[in-house]
Structures are given as C-alpha cells and as structure tokens.
Amino acid sequence: MQNKTQANLDGSAKELERLQTRIRELEAIAEEKEHSEKIHRALLRIASLSSEARELADFYSELHQIVGQLMYANNFYIALLTDDKAHVKFEYFHDEEDDSDPTQWDPEPLDSFKSTLTGYLFRTGEAMLVDEDDLNKLSAAGEVQIRGTPMSQWMGVPLKAQNETIGVLVIQSYSNDIQYSLGDRELLIFVSQQIGILLQKKRYEQRLKEYNEQLERKVEQRTAMLQKINRDLEKQIHETEQAERLQAALFKISELTNTAQGLDEFYLSLHKIINGIMPSKNFYICTYDESDGQLDFPYHIDEFDSNTESRRLDTSKNIDECSPTEQVLRSGKPVLINKKNREAWLKKNVFFGTVPETWLGVPLFQKDNKVCGVLAVQSYLKGKSYTRLDEEVLVFVAQQVSTALARKRNAESLKKAHEELKAINDQLERRVEERTKELSITNKTLQSMLDERNKMQKKLAFEAFHDSLTGLPNRALFTNRLEQILRQRSRNPNLHFSVLFLDLDRFKVINDSLGHLMGDALLQEVASRLEDCIRPKDTVARLGGDEFCILLRDIDNERDAAVIASRVIESIAKPFQLNEQKVFTSTSIGITISNDSYKSPDDVLRDADAAMYHAKEAGKARYALFDVEMHDAAMKRLTIENELRHALERNQIKVFYQPIVCLQTRKIIAFEALARWVHPDMGMISPVEFIPIAEETGMIHDIGLFILHHSLGTLKFWKTELPQSADVSMSVNFSSKQIEHHDLLAEIQLALEENQLDAKSLKVEITESLLIENAALAQRLLNQLSEIDIPVLLDDFGTGYSSLSYLHKFTLSTIKIDRSFIDRMDRSDKHLTIVKTIAYMSSQLNLGLIAEGVESERHVEILKELNIHQAQGYLFSMPVDAERARQLLIDFNSGQS
Ligand code: C2E
Ligand code: CA
Ligand code: CA
C-alpha cells in the first residue's frame, strides 16, 4: 500500500511538477501578454489624451500615471524650454526625496543647468540611462557635477517636436532594487516621442486657448466699458433732460410770481408746472402759520377727497402718530410713501381720508428757514410709486416755490398796503377838505378876532406911549424922541433943540380944594393949550402929575425958546372955565438948550428940571434958563447924593439942638432937633440941602430914625442928669416921605420906650405941604399920635398954602409961625397983620403958637403984645451940639422963674 501510495505519490509529484512548469509557462505567456497589453493600453491612453481637452496640469499627472504603469516612475519630472529656448521651465515635478515644487519657479536660464544631467540631456538631445558609474565617468569628463541626493539610476529622454528638443522627461530611482533596463529606455523613448508631439499640440492648444481667453477677456472688458459709457451717456442724457425740464419748470415758477394775478391763480399754474415734471394729478399746498398753529389748504386738488378745512397743528402727539403732512411740517424733512414702506404707513393709521398708493410731501420754508407749509403730490393708481429722485426734484421745486411764494406774498401785502394807503389817503383828503371848510370859517372868526386884537394892540401901544388922561405923549415917548434927536445931533452938531420943563403952580391946592375931577379937567385943558402953543414938529408930553415937557426942534438960539416959554406962560395964565367955575393957575418953566455935554435924555431933563426949580424959587409963573451956575449946583447935588449914601454909616450925621423958650419965664421948655451933616471935605452941610435929597432917594427914613433915637437918647440923658430938664420936651421934624412908612408910629413908640420917656417928651413937627400932599395918611397918623398923647406941631406955617380952612380937620397941638413973617413983622405992616391973623386964628382953634426966627428983643416985645408966648431963634441960641445945649439948659433953667 505504501508503495502504491508512494508511487502514487511520486506520480503525483511529477504531475504536479509538470503542472507547475506549465503554470509558470502559462504565467510567463500571460505576463508577456499582459505587458504588451499594458504598453498597448498606455499608448492608446496617451493617444487618447491628446484628443481629450484637459488642463495641462491634469495632462501631466495623467502622463505620470501612464508611465508609472509601464515602469517604476515615482520620481518623475518634465521640464520644457521656453519659447526663447534659453530658459527652462519645470512643467511637472514629483520626487520622493525632494519636497520642493520647481513648477512654481520662474523659468531658469538654460545655462544654470550646464553641469547637471538635465543640462547634459538638453545639450545632447539623446535619451540616456545613467547609473552611478556612468555619472562618475560624465563627471570626470567635466560634463556634469555631482550634487543632491545620490541616485541609483537616472533615465532621461528628450521631448521633441519636428526634430527639435523642446524639453526633457526624466525618471530616476534612488534604490538599487529598482533597475531600469534598456527596454525601459526604448519604451520611454517611444512614449516620449508621443508625448513630444502631444505636448507640442497641447502647448499650441494651450496657447490658443490662452489667446482666446485673452481675446475674450478683452472683448468682455471692452464690452463692459462700452456698456458703462453707454449707461453713463444715457444717465447724462436723462439727467440733462430732467435738468432741462426742471430748469424750465423752475423758470416758469419764478415767472409766475410776476405774471399770475392772485395767489389762487399762482397755485393753479404751479400745479400745472409740477404736473409737467412728475405725474401729480393730486396735488395740494398746505400753509402753516406759526403764530396761531393754523394749517390751511389754499390749494387742494384730489380725485377722492375734498376736505380742505383748516385745522390746528397738533403738537401734543408723537410725531410718528401724525399725518404725513404734519410729519413734514414738524420735521422739516420730506416724507415719501411708496411700495417699500406703504404697509408700515397703513399700520400707523394716520391718513386723513382716502389712503393713496404713493404720497410725496416736501416742506416749504420761509426766509428764516422755518417751515411754513407743505407741497404734496399723491397718486391712487395701483402700482404707482414715487421715487427718491421724485423727492429730490420736488424738494428742489419747493425751494423755488418757497422763494416765489415769499415774493408773491410780499407783492400781495405790498399791493394790499398800497390799497390801504390809498384808502387812507382818500379818507385823509376828504377830512382835509372838511377840515379846510371848518378852518376857513374859523379863520374868518379868528381874522376878526385878530383885527380886534390888532386894534387893541395899537391902542395898547398908543397907551404905552401916551398919557391916558390928556392923550399927550408920555415920559417914555418923550424920552424916545429926545434920544432920537440926541443921536441926530451927534451926527450934526449944528442941529439945536430945547427942552421946556413945566410945573403948574399951586396945582395941589386946586386938586384938593376942587376935587380930582376938576384937577383932571384942568390938566386936559392945559394939555390942549400947550399943544396950541407949539409947532407941529415939536413935542409936548405929560411926564406925570402937573409936570409937562416940551421938545422944540431946530431952534436958532435961547431967545426962540424963551419966546415960546412966554407964550405958554401967557396961555396958562388965562382963566380956565371948568364946569361953570373959573380957575386960575400958572406955570413955572425951566429951559435948557442943547449942548455937547448932553449924552442921554436924563441929562437934558435933569437940567430943565433944575431950571424949573429955579423959576419956582424966583417966584413962580415965570421961566428960567438953565445956566452954568445951575449946572454946578446940579453937579454938586449929584455929589451930595452919592456922598449922602454913606453919611450915616460913616457917622457923619449929627444932631444939633435949638431951644424953644417961654417968653414969660425965659426958660427953655423944649429943644428942636436939627440934622447936621459934617462932611470931611465939604464941611457942615445944611439940612436945607441934604434933607430934600434924602427924601428923594429914600434915605430920609433911616436918617429920620437916627435923629429920633439920638435926640430922645440925649433928652433922656439930660433928664436923668439935670433937674432943670424935668419939663423939657424934644421937637423932631418928620417929612412927608417919612410918614409914608407904614410903621412910623411903632418906631416912635419904640424910641420912647427904649429911652423910658413919656409921650409928652416928644413933639412931632410936620409941614403944611405934608398935610396937603398926603392928607389921608397924615390924618390917620395924626389921629394915632393924639390917641397916645403925642403933640403934633405944624411947621413953617404961612409959607405954603396960607389957608387956615383945613386946619380944623387935623388934630394939631401947636402952630409954628414961619420965620419969614417974624423977620419982617417989625418993618412990614402986611407981615404984622399976617402974624396977628394967625395968632387970632390959633386962639380961635385952641392951638398953641411958637414964633420961629426970633432974633431981637423987639421981636419979643411984639410977640408978647400979640400974646404969643413961645419962641425960637438966634436971640436965644443958634442950633448947638448936645454938650452946649446941656449948658444952655443949665444957664436958662437954673435961675428963679
Ligand atoms: P425948620 O424946621 O423950620 O427949622 C428951623 C430952621 O430955622 C433951622 O434951620 C434953624 O437954624 C433956623 N433958624 C432958627 N432960628 C433962626 C433965626 O433967628 N434966624 C434965622 N435966619 N434962622 C433961624 P436949619 O437947621 O438949617 O433947618 C432947616 C430946615 O431943615 C428945617 O426947618 C427943617 O425943615 C429941616 N430939618 C432940619 N432938621 C431936620 C430933621 O431932622 N428932619 C427933617 N425932616 N427936617 C429937618
Ligand atoms: Ca422945624
Ligand atoms: Ca420951621
């Protein structure tokens, strides 16, 4: 069994061996077949590659795969010459040992490959299979230099097109396990020939493609550019058209302000214009008045809504809750409602009336940039939608409308103002007319009033320069004329004039005895007689009281003036028939003739007055010519007047005392105080000289008081010192000017009180003229004095009016007979008779008597015979100073009575 089995086994082994060999044969055949099929497939694949449109990168990687199927090709690269054949570009590179990617490199100069196998391959253009030995040989020959990773085998074939090397294909192995055969080299050469053609073709294709692409890009670019230009142009054209349309519209709008008549017409035209720029069938203008918050719709065109009622802008609401119009007003910004935001607006529910499909409103501004209204367009057309461009346009239009509106409004208000002005003017004119009528009536009344007034004024003017009683020029007019003639004379020294100063004699007596009316009548008659005496060119004036003045022009000498003066005296001397009563009077006249020393009318009047005084002195009813002596006297008087002003304060006024003696006892019963002025240069000045001046200047009051106080003081002194003076009193003179002083009585009482003297110690001496000139005042004072028991003596009796008729009217105590009568009573029977009459009268009236000017014992004898017991005169003593008077008291009153 074993053998059999062995045999079986041996047989089987042989069979197996045979089978195995067969299998190996079959396998080899199959391998062979597979190899050639592989090559075949590879070549087919390569051939088909060329027809497939592929990216070059894919193409190379495919090539790599195909070659890799034929032989070991893990390290594989393809490098091509660039078109200039001077540079090398790695097209594909795959290496197990080298990570770098030379395909990313820029083409490198062919020279830089000089000492490499690649360079050598480019140089020879022959396929080569190089092992280490070959490499060393090449290196030794100086063809290459060895560097980089040491390789086992390097196989390179040139890639050719039309017999020209265009590149190289290289594979290499770094392992000794992998050895390329010459068959591999032949295969690679074969493949590389295919590749070369393919590559060339591929490169052309590539170039073409690139060129095409470039071209296409260019066309695209150009097209894009053209399209852009086109678009720009179109846009420009559109914009220009739009701008032109706008321009035209705006021009029309601004034109509107000048052409359209009213605002309504303006709005209507505005609507038409806006409709020309954008569809705006529905258009309205809303105006807003900030002062009252009122919204008005002066223009409102709408397909659906016609509610254009004014309303108030509601600012209490949130702006989002307002109508679009109000939103524009409040924000001052345009509001656009269109497709995009309409839904959102609908939700707000803020529309008045029908909701539009699209709405566009823009603000109108006034000068100060405040919103004053809204311009709005809207459309109810399905699908209609205003755009931002419309908004821009409308904003622009609104700007124009704002200005136009402002201009329009200005023009309107101007027009209105003009109309109002015209109305006011018309009214004014009517009123002026009415007023003119009224005025002309008033004017007539006024004119007549004016005439009346003129008359009055003339009358007043006349009265201002004329004496109302006689109608003669008054002192003012006379002074004027005198001034005038003085001026004429200063130019013409040969011009002579004369002034006559008249004073009626005894006028006071006439006035007092016959009454004022008779006095006035007399003055009037005198005036008319004076006018009859003079020539037309002369002037007769009444200066006041019974004083008149005559200005004679163009006289040759004093005689001319004297002739007229005589004529006047004659005329006045004739009796005056007044109310069936014949009255006699006369006038004393002072005459002065022009001379170079006269500068003012006062100078002339002063001299004429002085001359008149002389005429009176000389016995009245006559004229006296002013002469040099009179002038000197006048000058002296002036000096005295000036000096007298300081006399009191300079202590120059003294009091002298003259005793009044009782003829029976030869004792002094009184002293008369007599004023004296002791001037350092002028010496002792008589009261006859300075008292009249003191009276005229008003100084008499102070002088009088001084004498009163001083004399009473002296009396008091004597009374306290000398028992002889116990019953002695002081006689003090008072002139008429003094009694005019209202508190004279009080002054007298005061003086007595101060000196603790009783009323009987003082006697008041007044003159007849005082009683005549100031009758009322005198009577009052005399009554008052008698009430307090102060005796009043009537001085100088007989010199004045010599009328005893009025004596009973006054409460007098004693009469002093003027010394002119005493002086002559021993020589003239006439004077003796007068004294006798006075003595008789006074006893009848129960008045005491004092004889003045007793100078001799003969006088005393006569006086005694006439029962006159008191006397005063040089026989007893001249007036003496206080000291000597005191001595007189002692001398007279000490002896036995
Ligand atoms: P009369 O009041 O008549 O004063 C008397 C004047 O006669 C005094 O002059 C006196 O000196 C003068 N006489 C007295 N006895 C004789 C005499 O036997 N023979 C002469 N030939 N003369 C005599 P007198 O002092 O010059 O005064 C003149 C006048 O001046 C006074 O006159 C009087 O009117 C006035 N008078 C004097 N003192 C005052 C005064 O104090 N006040 C006022 N108002 N007048 C005064
Ligand atoms: Ca006297
Ligand atoms: Ca006397």
mmCIF file of C-alpha atoms and ligand atoms in Angstrom, residues 672-674 731-734 765-767 795-796 816 852 872, ligand 2:
data_model
loop_
_atom_site.group_PDB
_atom_site.id
_atom_site.type_symbol
_atom_site.label_atom_id
_atom_site.label_comp_id
_atom_site.label_asym_id
_atom_site.label_seq_id
_atom_site.Cartn_x
_atom_site.Cartn_y
_atom_site.Cartn_z
ATOM 1 C CA GLU A 672 -35.826 221.310 68.316
ATOM 2 C CA ALA A 673 -33.618 218.532 66.961
ATOM 3 C CA LEU A 674 -31.993 219.682 63.728
ATOM 4 C CA SER A 731 -39.287 218.534 68.887
ATOM 5 C CA VAL A 732 -38.415 216.232 65.986
ATOM 6 C CA ASN A 733 -39.038 217.036 62.312
ATOM 7 C CA PHE A 734 -40.822 214.480 60.109
ATOM 8 C CA GLU A 765 -43.100 218.614 63.619
ATOM 9 C CA ILE A 766 -44.757 218.306 60.245
ATOM 10 C CA THR A 767 -45.241 220.835 57.428
ATOM 11 C CA ASP A 795 -44.103 223.815 60.995
ATOM 12 C CA ASP A 796 -43.361 226.813 58.734
ATOM 13 C CA LYS A 816 -45.030 227.309 64.355
ATOM 14 C CA GLU A 852 -39.660 230.974 64.748
ATOM 15 C CA GLN A 872 -37.305 230.059 68.963
HETATM 16 CA CA CA B 2 -38.871 222.531 62.290
#
